[in-house]
């Protein structure tokens, strides 16, 4: 949906959309033998204005994802009055030189794909007296255009990341090749599950 349409939503309309999404999530969870409560609904707020985040927050959404550090910095400052504070997730490719900002702004980083980044995030989080949850990004498709470490490099990064006291390993993530058919993504997520 275009950002302009989304901005015009009322909190009631946003709540109705969230109910619909959560109902679909619960059905998918039942189908796969999982509990819906295990699944976090993450609102991707990148490119959307702070007003849209505010609307969805007031409707009950508690987790938001950004993939540009500078955009997030400005947006989070504008939304610093939200209470309790939402959980902010960094969902894009994170360069090591941006780790100092990520450690200050985000509760979760979804795209740790090398040891240098993990060490820098840990160091920056430690200096701020906080811990950050991280997902290790694995390029299971082998696409050169995708970020992520090779599956064969995962054991070493996993072992080294577990030694970093200010990082909490939340799991693994991947980005499958784009395909309009969601079923085409299934083999890549199965491969990631096998790695786990």
Short mmCIF file of N, CA and C in Angstrom, two decimals:
data_model
loop_
_atom_site.label_atom_id
_atom_site.label_comp_id
_atom_site.label_asym_id
_atom_site.label_seq_id
_atom_site.Cartn_x
_atom_site.Cartn_y
_atom_site.Cartn_z
N UNK A 1 0.84 -1.18 0.00
CA UNK A 1 0.00 0.00 0.00
C UNK A 1 0.88 1.24 0.00
N UNK A 2 0.56 2.22 -0.79
CA UNK A 2 1.36 3.45 -0.83
C UNK A 2 1.37 4.14 0.52
N UNK A 3 2.49 4.78 0.83
CA UNK A 3 2.65 5.44 2.13
C UNK A 3 1.55 6.48 2.35
N UNK A 4 1.14 7.20 1.31
CA UNK A 4 0.13 8.24 1.48
C UNK A 4 -1.19 7.66 1.96
N UNK A 5 -1.55 6.47 1.45
CA UNK A 5 -2.78 5.83 1.91
C UNK A 5 -2.63 5.36 3.35
N UNK A 6 -1.47 4.81 3.67
CA UNK A 6 -1.24 4.29 5.00
C UNK A 6 -1.27 5.39 6.05
N UNK A 7 -0.77 6.59 5.71
CA UNK A 7 -0.75 7.70 6.66
C UNK A 7 -2.16 8.10 7.05
N UNK A 8 -3.11 7.93 6.17
CA UNK A 8 -4.47 8.36 6.43
C UNK A 8 -5.26 7.39 7.31
N UNK A 9 -4.67 6.24 7.63
CA UNK A 9 -5.38 5.28 8.45
C UNK A 9 -5.61 5.81 9.86
N UNK A 10 -6.77 5.48 10.40
CA UNK A 10 -7.03 5.78 11.80
C UNK A 10 -6.49 4.63 12.63
N UNK A 11 -6.39 4.85 13.89
CA UNK A 11 -5.95 3.78 14.80
C UNK A 11 -6.91 2.60 14.73
N UNK A 12 -8.19 2.86 14.59
CA UNK A 12 -9.18 1.79 14.50
C UNK A 12 -8.97 0.96 13.23
N UNK A 13 -8.70 1.63 12.10
CA UNK A 13 -8.44 0.91 10.85
C UNK A 13 -7.15 0.09 10.94
N UNK A 14 -6.14 0.68 11.56
CA UNK A 14 -4.88 -0.03 11.74
C UNK A 14 -5.10 -1.26 12.63
N UNK A 15 -5.89 -1.11 13.68
CA UNK A 15 -6.17 -2.24 14.57
C UNK A 15 -6.90 -3.35 13.82
N UNK A 16 -7.82 -2.99 12.94
CA UNK A 16 -8.54 -4.00 12.14
C UNK A 16 -7.56 -4.75 11.21
N UNK A 17 -6.65 -4.02 10.60
CA UNK A 17 -5.65 -4.66 9.74
C UNK A 17 -4.76 -5.59 10.55
N UNK A 18 -4.34 -5.14 11.72
CA UNK A 18 -3.49 -5.98 12.57
C UNK A 18 -4.22 -7.25 12.99
N UNK A 19 -5.52 -7.14 13.32
CA UNK A 19 -6.31 -8.34 13.68
C UNK A 19 -6.35 -9.33 12.52
N UNK A 20 -6.55 -8.81 11.32
CA UNK A 20 -6.60 -9.67 10.13
C UNK A 20 -5.25 -10.38 9.93
N UNK A 21 -4.18 -9.65 10.05
CA UNK A 21 -2.85 -10.24 9.88
C UNK A 21 -2.58 -11.27 10.97
N UNK A 22 -2.92 -10.94 12.20
CA UNK A 22 -2.67 -11.87 13.32
C UNK A 22 -3.53 -13.13 13.18
N UNK A 23 -4.74 -12.99 12.65
CA UNK A 23 -5.58 -14.16 12.41
C UNK A 23 -4.92 -15.08 11.37
N UNK A 24 -4.38 -14.48 10.30
CA UNK A 24 -3.69 -15.29 9.28
C UNK A 24 -2.43 -15.93 9.85
N UNK A 25 -1.73 -15.20 10.69
CA UNK A 25 -0.54 -15.76 11.33
C UNK A 25 -0.90 -16.93 12.23
N UNK A 26 -1.98 -16.79 12.99
CA UNK A 26 -2.41 -17.87 13.88
C UNK A 26 -2.80 -19.11 13.09
N UNK A 27 -3.48 -18.92 11.97
CA UNK A 27 -3.85 -20.06 11.12
C UNK A 27 -2.60 -20.74 10.56
N UNK A 28 -1.63 -19.95 10.12
CA UNK A 28 -0.39 -20.52 9.60
C UNK A 28 0.38 -21.25 10.70
N UNK A 29 0.37 -20.69 11.90
CA UNK A 29 1.06 -21.33 13.02
C UNK A 29 0.42 -22.67 13.35
N UNK A 30 -0.92 -22.70 13.40
CA UNK A 30 -1.62 -23.97 13.67
C UNK A 30 -1.27 -25.02 12.62
N UNK A 31 -1.27 -24.59 11.37
CA UNK A 31 -0.98 -25.50 10.25
C UNK A 31 0.42 -26.12 10.37
N UNK A 32 1.36 -25.34 10.91
CA UNK A 32 2.73 -25.84 11.03
C UNK A 32 3.05 -26.40 12.41
N UNK A 33 2.03 -26.50 13.27
CA UNK A 33 2.24 -27.08 14.59
C UNK A 33 2.94 -26.15 15.57
N UNK A 34 2.82 -24.87 15.36
CA UNK A 34 3.45 -23.89 16.25
C UNK A 34 2.39 -23.09 17.00
N UNK A 35 2.84 -22.38 18.00
CA UNK A 35 1.97 -21.48 18.75
C UNK A 35 2.10 -20.08 18.15
N UNK A 36 1.00 -19.41 17.95
CA UNK A 36 1.03 -18.05 17.40
C UNK A 36 1.82 -17.11 18.30
N UNK A 37 1.80 -17.36 19.61
CA UNK A 37 2.52 -16.51 20.55
C UNK A 37 4.03 -16.55 20.36
N UNK A 38 4.53 -17.57 19.66
CA UNK A 38 5.97 -17.68 19.38
C UNK A 38 6.42 -16.74 18.27
N UNK A 39 5.48 -16.16 17.55
CA UNK A 39 5.78 -15.40 16.34
C UNK A 39 5.64 -13.91 16.61
N UNK A 40 6.64 -13.13 16.21
CA UNK A 40 6.60 -11.68 16.37
C UNK A 40 6.18 -11.04 15.06
N UNK A 41 5.17 -10.22 15.13
CA UNK A 41 4.75 -9.45 13.97
C UNK A 41 5.62 -8.19 13.91
N UNK A 42 6.37 -8.07 12.83
CA UNK A 42 7.28 -6.95 12.66
C UNK A 42 6.74 -6.02 11.57
N UNK A 43 6.42 -4.81 11.95
CA UNK A 43 5.96 -3.81 10.99
C UNK A 43 7.15 -3.15 10.34
N UNK A 44 7.30 -3.32 9.04
CA UNK A 44 8.42 -2.71 8.34
C UNK A 44 8.06 -1.25 8.10
N UNK A 45 8.70 -0.39 8.87
CA UNK A 45 8.35 1.03 8.84
C UNK A 45 9.31 1.85 8.00
N UNK A 46 10.28 1.21 7.36
CA UNK A 46 11.22 1.95 6.51
C UNK A 46 10.43 2.71 5.45
N UNK A 47 10.83 3.90 5.20
CA UNK A 47 10.24 4.84 4.23
C UNK A 47 8.88 5.40 4.66
N UNK A 48 8.30 4.89 5.74
CA UNK A 48 7.03 5.43 6.22
C UNK A 48 7.31 6.51 7.27
N UNK A 49 6.49 7.53 7.33
CA UNK A 49 6.72 8.61 8.29
C UNK A 49 6.42 8.17 9.72
N UNK A 50 6.93 8.94 10.66
CA UNK A 50 6.72 8.66 12.08
C UNK A 50 5.23 8.59 12.42
N UNK A 51 4.41 9.38 11.74
CA UNK A 51 2.97 9.36 12.02
C UNK A 51 2.36 7.99 11.77
N UNK A 52 2.83 7.28 10.74
CA UNK A 52 2.33 5.93 10.47
C UNK A 52 2.72 4.98 11.58
N UNK A 53 3.96 5.09 12.05
CA UNK A 53 4.41 4.25 13.16
C UNK A 53 3.55 4.53 14.39
N UNK A 54 3.31 5.78 14.65
CA UNK A 54 2.49 6.18 15.81
C UNK A 54 1.09 5.56 15.73
N UNK A 55 0.51 5.58 14.52
CA UNK A 55 -0.83 5.01 14.34
C UNK A 55 -0.84 3.51 14.63
N UNK A 56 0.12 2.79 14.06
CA UNK A 56 0.16 1.34 14.29
C UNK A 56 0.56 1.00 15.73
N UNK A 57 1.41 1.81 16.32
CA UNK A 57 1.78 1.60 17.73
C UNK A 57 0.54 1.74 18.61
N UNK A 58 -0.24 2.79 18.36
CA UNK A 58 -1.45 2.99 19.17
C UNK A 58 -2.48 1.90 18.93
N UNK A 59 -2.37 1.21 17.79
CA UNK A 59 -3.28 0.10 17.49
C UNK A 59 -2.77 -1.23 18.04
N UNK A 60 -1.57 -1.23 18.64
CA UNK A 60 -1.08 -2.43 19.29
C UNK A 60 0.15 -3.09 18.69
N UNK A 61 0.74 -2.51 17.66
CA UNK A 61 1.95 -3.09 17.10
C UNK A 61 3.15 -2.61 17.92
N UNK A 62 4.02 -3.53 18.32
CA UNK A 62 5.10 -3.17 19.24
C UNK A 62 6.50 -3.30 18.65
N UNK A 63 6.63 -3.88 17.45
CA UNK A 63 7.94 -4.10 16.83
C UNK A 63 7.95 -3.46 15.44
N UNK A 64 9.02 -2.69 15.17
CA UNK A 64 9.13 -2.00 13.89
C UNK A 64 10.53 -2.22 13.32
N UNK A 65 10.59 -2.32 11.98
CA UNK A 65 11.85 -2.58 11.31
C UNK A 65 12.26 -1.46 10.38
N UNK A 66 13.52 -1.09 10.47
CA UNK A 66 14.11 -0.05 9.64
C UNK A 66 15.35 -0.62 8.96
N UNK A 67 15.68 -0.10 7.76
CA UNK A 67 16.91 -0.59 7.14
C UNK A 67 17.86 0.52 6.70
N UNK A 68 17.59 1.74 7.09
CA UNK A 68 18.52 2.85 6.84
C UNK A 68 18.80 3.52 8.17
N UNK A 69 20.05 3.52 8.59
CA UNK A 69 20.41 4.05 9.89
C UNK A 69 20.03 5.52 10.02
N UNK A 70 20.33 6.34 9.02
CA UNK A 70 20.05 7.77 9.13
C UNK A 70 18.54 8.04 9.24
N UNK A 71 17.75 7.35 8.41
CA UNK A 71 16.30 7.53 8.48
C UNK A 71 15.78 7.11 9.85
N UNK A 72 16.30 6.00 10.35
CA UNK A 72 15.87 5.50 11.66
C UNK A 72 16.25 6.47 12.78
N UNK A 73 17.44 7.04 12.69
CA UNK A 73 17.91 7.97 13.71
C UNK A 73 16.92 9.13 13.88
N UNK A 74 16.52 9.70 12.78
CA UNK A 74 15.57 10.82 12.82
C UNK A 74 14.19 10.37 13.31
N UNK A 75 13.74 9.24 12.80
CA UNK A 75 12.40 8.75 13.14
C UNK A 75 12.31 8.35 14.62
N UNK A 76 13.34 7.66 15.12
CA UNK A 76 13.32 7.24 16.51
C UNK A 76 13.35 8.44 17.45
N UNK A 77 14.07 9.47 17.07
CA UNK A 77 14.10 10.69 17.88
C UNK A 77 12.69 11.29 17.95
N UNK A 78 12.00 11.31 16.82
CA UNK A 78 10.65 11.87 16.77
C UNK A 78 9.65 11.03 17.57
N UNK A 79 9.95 9.74 17.71
CA UNK A 79 9.03 8.83 18.40
C UNK A 79 9.49 8.46 19.80
N UNK A 80 10.43 9.21 20.34
CA UNK A 80 11.01 8.86 21.64
C UNK A 80 10.00 8.94 22.79
N UNK A 81 8.85 9.56 22.56
CA UNK A 81 7.84 9.68 23.61
C UNK A 81 6.93 8.45 23.71
N UNK A 82 7.03 7.51 22.77
CA UNK A 82 6.17 6.32 22.82
C UNK A 82 6.52 5.49 24.05
N UNK A 83 5.48 5.08 24.77
CA UNK A 83 5.70 4.28 25.98
C UNK A 83 4.65 3.20 26.08
N UNK A 84 5.06 1.98 26.43
CA UNK A 84 6.46 1.58 26.50
C UNK A 84 7.09 1.63 25.11
N UNK A 85 8.38 1.87 25.08
CA UNK A 85 9.07 2.04 23.80
C UNK A 85 8.91 0.79 22.94
N UNK A 86 8.66 0.98 21.65
CA UNK A 86 8.60 -0.19 20.76
C UNK A 86 9.99 -0.84 20.65
N UNK A 87 10.01 -2.07 20.19
CA UNK A 87 11.27 -2.74 19.89
C UNK A 87 11.64 -2.36 18.47
N UNK A 88 12.85 -1.86 18.29
CA UNK A 88 13.31 -1.43 16.98
C UNK A 88 14.28 -2.47 16.42
N UNK A 89 14.01 -2.89 15.19
CA UNK A 89 14.80 -3.92 14.51
C UNK A 89 15.52 -3.30 13.33
N UNK A 90 16.80 -3.62 13.17
CA UNK A 90 17.51 -3.22 11.96
C UNK A 90 17.42 -4.41 11.01
N UNK A 91 16.83 -4.19 9.82
CA UNK A 91 16.54 -5.30 8.92
C UNK A 91 17.32 -5.25 7.61
N UNK A 92 18.18 -4.26 7.45
CA UNK A 92 18.95 -4.17 6.21
C UNK A 92 20.36 -4.67 6.38
N UNK A 93 21.15 -4.54 5.32
CA UNK A 93 22.57 -4.89 5.41
C UNK A 93 23.26 -3.81 6.24
N UNK A 94 23.96 -4.23 7.29
CA UNK A 94 24.61 -3.28 8.18
C UNK A 94 26.11 -3.28 7.93
N UNK A 95 26.63 -2.12 7.61
CA UNK A 95 28.08 -1.97 7.45
C UNK A 95 28.71 -1.78 8.82
N UNK A 96 29.91 -2.28 8.98
CA UNK A 96 30.59 -2.20 10.27
C UNK A 96 30.71 -0.76 10.76
N UNK A 97 30.93 0.18 9.86
CA UNK A 97 31.10 1.58 10.29
C UNK A 97 29.79 2.19 10.80
N UNK A 98 28.67 1.51 10.64
CA UNK A 98 27.39 2.00 11.17
C UNK A 98 27.01 1.29 12.47
N UNK A 99 27.86 0.38 12.94
CA UNK A 99 27.55 -0.39 14.15
C UNK A 99 27.38 0.50 15.37
N UNK A 100 28.13 1.60 15.44
CA UNK A 100 28.01 2.48 16.61
C UNK A 100 26.61 3.07 16.70
N UNK A 101 26.00 3.36 15.56
CA UNK A 101 24.63 3.88 15.57
C UNK A 101 23.63 2.77 15.84
N UNK A 102 23.85 1.63 15.22
CA UNK A 102 22.94 0.50 15.40
C UNK A 102 22.88 0.07 16.86
N UNK A 103 24.03 0.07 17.53
CA UNK A 103 24.07 -0.34 18.94
C UNK A 103 23.30 0.62 19.84
N UNK A 104 23.17 1.85 19.40
CA UNK A 104 22.43 2.85 20.18
C UNK A 104 20.94 2.80 19.86
N UNK A 105 20.60 2.58 18.59
CA UNK A 105 19.22 2.74 18.14
C UNK A 105 18.38 1.46 18.20
N UNK A 106 18.99 0.31 17.97
CA UNK A 106 18.21 -0.90 17.73
C UNK A 106 18.33 -1.93 18.85
N UNK A 107 17.23 -2.63 19.05
CA UNK A 107 17.18 -3.72 20.02
C UNK A 107 17.58 -5.05 19.37
N UNK A 108 17.34 -5.14 18.06
CA UNK A 108 17.58 -6.37 17.31
C UNK A 108 18.24 -6.00 15.98
N UNK A 109 19.28 -6.75 15.61
CA UNK A 109 19.91 -6.59 14.30
C UNK A 109 19.75 -7.91 13.57
N UNK A 110 19.08 -7.88 12.42
CA UNK A 110 18.73 -9.09 11.68
C UNK A 110 19.78 -9.52 10.66
N UNK A 111 20.90 -8.84 10.59
CA UNK A 111 21.76 -9.07 9.43
C UNK A 111 23.24 -9.13 9.76
N UNK A 112 23.60 -9.83 10.81
CA UNK A 112 25.02 -9.99 11.14
C UNK A 112 25.57 -11.11 10.25
N UNK A 113 26.55 -10.74 9.42
CA UNK A 113 27.06 -11.73 8.46
C UNK A 113 28.57 -11.87 8.46
N UNK A 114 29.23 -11.25 9.46
CA UNK A 114 30.68 -11.44 9.56
C UNK A 114 31.13 -11.14 10.98
N UNK A 115 32.28 -11.68 11.33
CA UNK A 115 32.78 -11.55 12.70
C UNK A 115 33.16 -10.11 13.03
N UNK A 116 33.73 -9.38 12.09
CA UNK A 116 34.11 -7.99 12.35
C UNK A 116 32.90 -7.18 12.79
N UNK A 117 31.76 -7.36 12.11
CA UNK A 117 30.53 -6.65 12.48
C UNK A 117 30.05 -7.09 13.86
N UNK A 118 30.07 -8.38 14.12
CA UNK A 118 29.62 -8.89 15.42
C UNK A 118 30.47 -8.31 16.55
N UNK A 119 31.78 -8.30 16.37
CA UNK A 119 32.68 -7.78 17.41
C UNK A 119 32.43 -6.28 17.63
N UNK A 120 32.26 -5.54 16.56
CA UNK A 120 32.02 -4.10 16.69
C UNK A 120 30.67 -3.81 17.35
N UNK A 121 29.64 -4.55 16.98
CA UNK A 121 28.34 -4.37 17.63
C UNK A 121 28.44 -4.68 19.12
N UNK A 122 29.14 -5.75 19.46
CA UNK A 122 29.31 -6.13 20.86
C UNK A 122 30.04 -5.03 21.63
N UNK A 123 31.12 -4.51 21.05
CA UNK A 123 31.91 -3.47 21.68
C UNK A 123 31.07 -2.21 21.90
N UNK A 124 30.31 -1.84 20.89
CA UNK A 124 29.48 -0.63 21.00
C UNK A 124 28.33 -0.83 21.98
N UNK A 125 27.74 -2.00 21.99
CA UNK A 125 26.67 -2.29 22.95
C UNK A 125 27.21 -2.26 24.38
N UNK A 126 28.39 -2.83 24.55
CA UNK A 126 29.01 -2.84 25.88
C UNK A 126 29.25 -1.42 26.38
N UNK A 127 29.72 -0.55 25.50
CA UNK A 127 29.99 0.83 25.91
C UNK A 127 28.70 1.56 26.29
N UNK A 128 27.57 1.07 25.83
CA UNK A 128 26.28 1.68 26.16
C UNK A 128 25.58 0.93 27.30
N UNK A 129 26.22 -0.13 27.79
CA UNK A 129 25.64 -0.90 28.90
C UNK A 129 24.37 -1.64 28.53
N UNK A 130 24.36 -2.18 27.31
CA UNK A 130 23.16 -2.88 26.87
C UNK A 130 23.52 -4.12 26.07
N UNK A 131 22.53 -4.93 25.83
CA UNK A 131 22.69 -6.13 24.99
C UNK A 131 21.79 -5.96 23.76
N UNK A 132 22.22 -6.57 22.66
CA UNK A 132 21.46 -6.51 21.41
C UNK A 132 21.22 -7.94 20.95
N UNK A 133 20.00 -8.23 20.55
CA UNK A 133 19.69 -9.53 19.95
C UNK A 133 20.11 -9.49 18.49
N UNK A 134 20.69 -10.58 18.01
CA UNK A 134 21.15 -10.62 16.62
C UNK A 134 20.72 -11.92 15.94
N UNK A 135 20.50 -11.81 14.65
CA UNK A 135 20.30 -12.95 13.77
C UNK A 135 21.51 -13.02 12.85
N UNK A 136 22.03 -14.21 12.65
CA UNK A 136 23.12 -14.40 11.71
C UNK A 136 22.51 -14.61 10.33
N UNK A 137 22.94 -13.82 9.36
CA UNK A 137 22.39 -13.89 8.01
C UNK A 137 23.21 -14.86 7.18
N UNK A 138 22.53 -15.87 6.66
CA UNK A 138 23.16 -16.91 5.86
C UNK A 138 22.63 -16.82 4.43
N UNK A 139 23.53 -16.82 3.48
CA UNK A 139 23.14 -16.76 2.07
C UNK A 139 23.00 -18.20 1.57
N UNK A 140 21.85 -18.81 1.86
CA UNK A 140 21.66 -20.21 1.47
C UNK A 140 21.44 -20.37 -0.03
N UNK A 141 21.05 -19.31 -0.71
CA UNK A 141 20.82 -19.40 -2.16
C UNK A 141 22.12 -19.31 -2.95
N UNK A 142 23.16 -18.75 -2.33
CA UNK A 142 24.43 -18.59 -3.03
C UNK A 142 24.44 -17.45 -4.03
N UNK A 143 23.39 -16.63 -4.04
CA UNK A 143 23.32 -15.50 -4.97
C UNK A 143 24.39 -14.46 -4.62
N UNK A 144 25.16 -14.06 -5.61
CA UNK A 144 26.22 -13.08 -5.39
C UNK A 144 25.66 -11.73 -4.96
N UNK A 145 24.46 -11.40 -5.39
CA UNK A 145 23.87 -10.10 -5.06
C UNK A 145 23.31 -10.05 -3.64
N UNK A 146 23.21 -11.18 -2.98
CA UNK A 146 22.65 -11.23 -1.63
C UNK A 146 23.74 -11.15 -0.58
N UNK A 147 23.44 -10.47 0.52
CA UNK A 147 24.35 -10.45 1.66
C UNK A 147 24.21 -11.76 2.42
N UNK A 148 25.13 -11.98 3.31
CA UNK A 148 25.07 -13.17 4.15
C UNK A 148 26.31 -14.02 3.97
N UNK A 149 26.60 -14.79 5.00
CA UNK A 149 27.76 -15.65 4.93
C UNK A 149 27.39 -16.98 4.29
N UNK A 150 28.39 -17.66 3.79
CA UNK A 150 28.18 -18.98 3.18
C UNK A 150 27.81 -19.96 4.29
N UNK A 151 26.95 -20.93 4.00
CA UNK A 151 26.59 -21.92 5.02
C UNK A 151 27.81 -22.59 5.67
N UNK A 152 28.87 -22.80 4.89
CA UNK A 152 30.06 -23.46 5.45
C UNK A 152 30.78 -22.57 6.46
N UNK A 153 30.54 -21.25 6.43
CA UNK A 153 31.18 -20.32 7.37
C UNK A 153 30.37 -20.13 8.65
N UNK A 154 29.15 -20.67 8.68
CA UNK A 154 28.28 -20.46 9.83
C UNK A 154 28.85 -21.01 11.14
N UNK A 155 29.37 -22.23 11.18
CA UNK A 155 29.84 -22.74 12.48
C UNK A 155 30.86 -21.84 13.17
N UNK A 156 31.81 -21.31 12.40
CA UNK A 156 32.83 -20.45 13.02
C UNK A 156 32.21 -19.16 13.54
N UNK A 157 31.35 -18.51 12.74
CA UNK A 157 30.73 -17.26 13.19
C UNK A 157 29.84 -17.52 14.39
N UNK A 158 29.13 -18.61 14.38
CA UNK A 158 28.26 -18.96 15.50
C UNK A 158 29.09 -19.14 16.77
N UNK A 159 30.17 -19.88 16.66
CA UNK A 159 31.04 -20.12 17.82
C UNK A 159 31.61 -18.81 18.37
N UNK A 160 32.07 -17.94 17.48
CA UNK A 160 32.67 -16.68 17.93
C UNK A 160 31.61 -15.71 18.46
N UNK A 161 30.44 -15.68 17.87
CA UNK A 161 29.37 -14.78 18.32
C UNK A 161 28.89 -15.16 19.72
N UNK A 162 28.84 -16.45 19.98
CA UNK A 162 28.39 -16.89 21.30
C UNK A 162 29.33 -16.45 22.42
N UNK A 163 30.55 -16.08 22.09
CA UNK A 163 31.53 -15.61 23.09
C UNK A 163 31.36 -14.12 23.39
N UNK A 164 30.57 -13.40 22.61
CA UNK A 164 30.43 -11.95 22.77
C UNK A 164 29.34 -11.66 23.79
N UNK A 165 29.68 -11.10 24.94
CA UNK A 165 28.73 -10.99 26.05
C UNK A 165 27.56 -10.04 25.84
N UNK A 166 27.67 -9.10 24.92
CA UNK A 166 26.59 -8.13 24.75
C UNK A 166 25.73 -8.41 23.53
N UNK A 167 25.94 -9.57 22.90
CA UNK A 167 25.08 -10.00 21.81
C UNK A 167 24.31 -11.22 22.26
N UNK A 168 23.03 -11.24 21.97
CA UNK A 168 22.16 -12.38 22.27
C UNK A 168 21.77 -13.00 20.95
N UNK A 169 22.22 -14.20 20.70
CA UNK A 169 21.92 -14.86 19.44
C UNK A 169 20.45 -15.27 19.41
N UNK A 170 19.69 -14.65 18.51
CA UNK A 170 18.26 -14.91 18.41
C UNK A 170 17.96 -16.00 17.39
N UNK A 171 18.85 -16.19 16.41
CA UNK A 171 18.61 -17.21 15.40
C UNK A 171 19.32 -16.91 14.10
N UNK A 172 18.82 -17.54 13.06
CA UNK A 172 19.38 -17.39 11.72
C UNK A 172 18.33 -16.72 10.83
N UNK A 173 18.80 -16.06 9.79
CA UNK A 173 17.89 -15.49 8.80
C UNK A 173 18.51 -15.62 7.43
N UNK A 174 17.65 -15.56 6.42
CA UNK A 174 18.09 -15.59 5.03
C UNK A 174 17.14 -14.78 4.18
N UNK A 175 17.59 -14.44 2.99
CA UNK A 175 16.76 -13.76 2.00
C UNK A 175 16.74 -14.64 0.76
N UNK A 176 15.63 -15.31 0.50
CA UNK A 176 15.57 -16.16 -0.70
C UNK A 176 15.50 -15.30 -1.96
N UNK A 177 15.79 -15.88 -3.10
CA UNK A 177 15.65 -15.13 -4.35
C UNK A 177 14.20 -14.69 -4.52
N UNK A 178 13.99 -13.53 -5.11
CA UNK A 178 12.64 -13.05 -5.32
C UNK A 178 11.91 -13.96 -6.30
N UNK A 179 10.69 -14.29 -5.93
CA UNK A 179 9.80 -15.04 -6.81
C UNK A 179 8.38 -14.68 -6.39
N UNK A 180 7.50 -14.35 -7.33
CA UNK A 180 6.13 -13.99 -6.95
C UNK A 180 5.36 -15.15 -6.32
N UNK A 181 5.83 -16.36 -6.53
CA UNK A 181 5.20 -17.53 -5.94
C UNK A 181 5.85 -17.82 -4.58
N UNK A 182 5.13 -17.62 -3.48
CA UNK A 182 5.72 -17.84 -2.16
C UNK A 182 6.26 -19.26 -1.97
N UNK A 183 5.68 -20.22 -2.66
CA UNK A 183 6.14 -21.61 -2.52
C UNK A 183 7.57 -21.78 -3.02
N UNK A 184 8.02 -20.92 -3.92
CA UNK A 184 9.39 -21.01 -4.45
C UNK A 184 10.42 -20.70 -3.37
N UNK A 185 10.01 -20.02 -2.31
CA UNK A 185 10.93 -19.68 -1.22
C UNK A 185 11.11 -20.83 -0.23
N UNK A 186 10.17 -21.74 -0.23
CA UNK A 186 10.17 -22.81 0.77
C UNK A 186 11.49 -23.58 0.84
N UNK A 187 12.13 -23.99 -0.27
CA UNK A 187 13.38 -24.76 -0.17
C UNK A 187 14.50 -23.99 0.54
N UNK A 188 14.52 -22.68 0.40
CA UNK A 188 15.58 -21.90 1.04
C UNK A 188 15.38 -21.83 2.55
N UNK A 189 14.12 -21.71 2.98
CA UNK A 189 13.86 -21.72 4.41
C UNK A 189 14.04 -23.12 5.00
N UNK A 190 13.76 -24.15 4.21
CA UNK A 190 14.04 -25.51 4.69
C UNK A 190 15.53 -25.71 4.86
N UNK A 191 16.33 -25.20 3.93
CA UNK A 191 17.78 -25.31 4.05
C UNK A 191 18.28 -24.58 5.30
N UNK A 192 17.70 -23.42 5.59
CA UNK A 192 18.09 -22.68 6.79
C UNK A 192 17.71 -23.44 8.04
N UNK A 193 16.53 -24.05 8.04
CA UNK A 193 16.10 -24.85 9.20
C UNK A 193 17.05 -26.02 9.43
N UNK A 194 17.50 -26.65 8.34
CA UNK A 194 18.45 -27.76 8.47
C UNK A 194 19.78 -27.28 9.05
N UNK A 195 20.22 -26.09 8.64
CA UNK A 195 21.44 -25.52 9.21
C UNK A 195 21.28 -25.28 10.71
N UNK A 196 20.12 -24.79 11.10
CA UNK A 196 19.86 -24.53 12.52
C UNK A 196 20.00 -25.80 13.33
#
